[in-house]
Amino acid sequence: MKALILAAGRGSRLKEYTKDKPKSLLEINKTTLIERSLNNLKKVGFSEVVVVTGYLNTLLEDFITNKFSDFCTIVHNIDYTRGSGSSFICSTPHLEGEMVIIESDLLYDYRILERLIAQKEKNAMTLGCFDHGREEVKIIVEQGKISKAFWGDAETKADGDWVGFTKLSSATTKELRKNLENTDPDQGKEINYEDFLFALMTEHPFYPVNVNDLPWLEVDNEQDYLSAAKVAEKIDENL
């Protein structure tokens, strides 16, 4: 199985911490986010990872080449300031077969990946609960399937929040690639990557994979970063 990591963004909410490095190169207990994620993917048996770079791309690309050259394909998004949809468009030639899409700012237990790929249903999204009061993608589950995914604030009623992992079947990946190829490139670069995934749900069933009992954290701002060491300690206990 192949994975796609979207690692092009600036991480501006992390202020000074990302002024000289991409967010995925932030160290949590002496190990960068990207290295943790790539090691997790290796551990559970992924064969290839496509990493989309953008902000300060040379630093991230050099890091990956030095440590994971036999495992990773690097794609540079020169339009990374236009949003995550632009990274999806850059990755189009590499979208094939069963895939797992991962956001690069996730600090997580490798068992989340195990649980996701073990889901017998072909399309799945991880379900958890953020406790930070910010806007997140909310998930509604009906009869065991995800009936709706949409942006909402902390007061929005839902069955949970989407933690940024998505598994796609070969057929769904094929449709995603077709949708991206048929999207006007200039217009598509202004669309969040999440919206491309939401569009797939109108034709393909998606199933929730609850991961809230496992340690994970989205490192999105300074408060998250300062909390990350404790989460990493729990994760490292299980390695």
PDB file of C-alpha atoms in Angstrom, residues 26-33 36-37 40 106-111 214-219 224-239:
ATOM      1  CA  LEU A  26       9.825  20.207  14.298  1.00  0.00           C
ATOM      2  CA  GLU A  27      11.441  17.918  16.847  1.00  0.00           C
ATOM      3  CA  ILE A  28       9.316  16.221  19.488  1.00  0.00           C
ATOM      4  CA  ASN A  29      11.567  14.616  22.106  1.00  0.00           C
ATOM      5  CA  LYS A  30      14.509  14.775  19.675  1.00  0.00           C
ATOM      6  CA  THR A  31      12.689  13.167  16.729  1.00  0.00           C
ATOM      7  CA  THR A  32      11.054  15.171  13.950  1.00  0.00           C
ATOM      8  CA  LEU A  33       7.392  14.783  13.076  1.00  0.00           C
ATOM      9  CA  ARG A  36       8.125   9.662  13.323  1.00  0.00           C
ATOM     10  CA  SER A  37       5.479   9.366  10.623  1.00  0.00           C
ATOM     11  CA  ASN A  40       5.399   4.395  11.607  1.00  0.00           C
ATOM     12  CA  LEU A 106       0.245  14.607  13.182  1.00  0.00           C
ATOM     13  CA  LEU A 107       2.085  13.068  16.116  1.00  0.00           C
ATOM     14  CA  TYR A 108       0.609   9.598  16.478  1.00  0.00           C
ATOM     15  CA  ASP A 109       0.843   6.012  17.673  1.00  0.00           C
ATOM     16  CA  TYR A 110       1.643   3.566  14.864  1.00  0.00           C
ATOM     17  CA  ARG A 111      -1.343   1.465  15.934  1.00  0.00           C
ATOM     18  CA  LEU A 214      -4.746   5.812  21.204  1.00  0.00           C
ATOM     19  CA  PRO A 215      -2.327   8.727  21.744  1.00  0.00           C
ATOM     20  CA  TRP A 216      -2.232  11.325  18.979  1.00  0.00           C
ATOM     21  CA  LEU A 217      -1.955  15.077  18.593  1.00  0.00           C
ATOM     22  CA  GLU A 218      -2.266  17.535  15.728  1.00  0.00           C
ATOM     23  CA  VAL A 219       0.586  20.021  16.140  1.00  0.00           C
ATOM     24  CA  ASP A 224       0.004  22.048  20.690  1.00  0.00           C
ATOM     25  CA  TYR A 225       3.768  22.061  20.252  1.00  0.00           C
ATOM     26  CA  LEU A 226       4.369  22.715  23.931  1.00  0.00           C
ATOM     27  CA  SER A 227       2.026  19.823  24.803  1.00  0.00           C
ATOM     28  CA  ALA A 228       3.581  17.410  22.336  1.00  0.00           C
ATOM     29  CA  ALA A 229       6.369  16.029  24.536  1.00  0.00           C
ATOM     30  CA  LYS A 230       3.923  14.371  26.941  1.00  0.00           C
ATOM     31  CA  VAL A 231       1.985  12.809  24.083  1.00  0.00           C
ATOM     32  CA  ALA A 232       5.237  11.577  22.537  1.00  0.00           C
ATOM     33  CA  GLU A 233       6.193   9.904  25.817  1.00  0.00           C
ATOM     34  CA  LYS A 234       2.983   7.859  25.715  1.00  0.00           C
ATOM     35  CA  ILE A 235       3.572   6.990  22.067  1.00  0.00           C
ATOM     36  CA  ASP A 236       7.190   5.966  22.621  1.00  0.00           C
ATOM     37  CA  GLU A 237       6.185   3.576  25.404  1.00  0.00           C
ATOM     38  CA  ASN A 238       4.523   1.408  22.753  1.00  0.00           C
ATOM     39  CA  LEU A 239       7.361   1.297  20.219  1.00  0.00           C
TER      40      LEU A 239
END
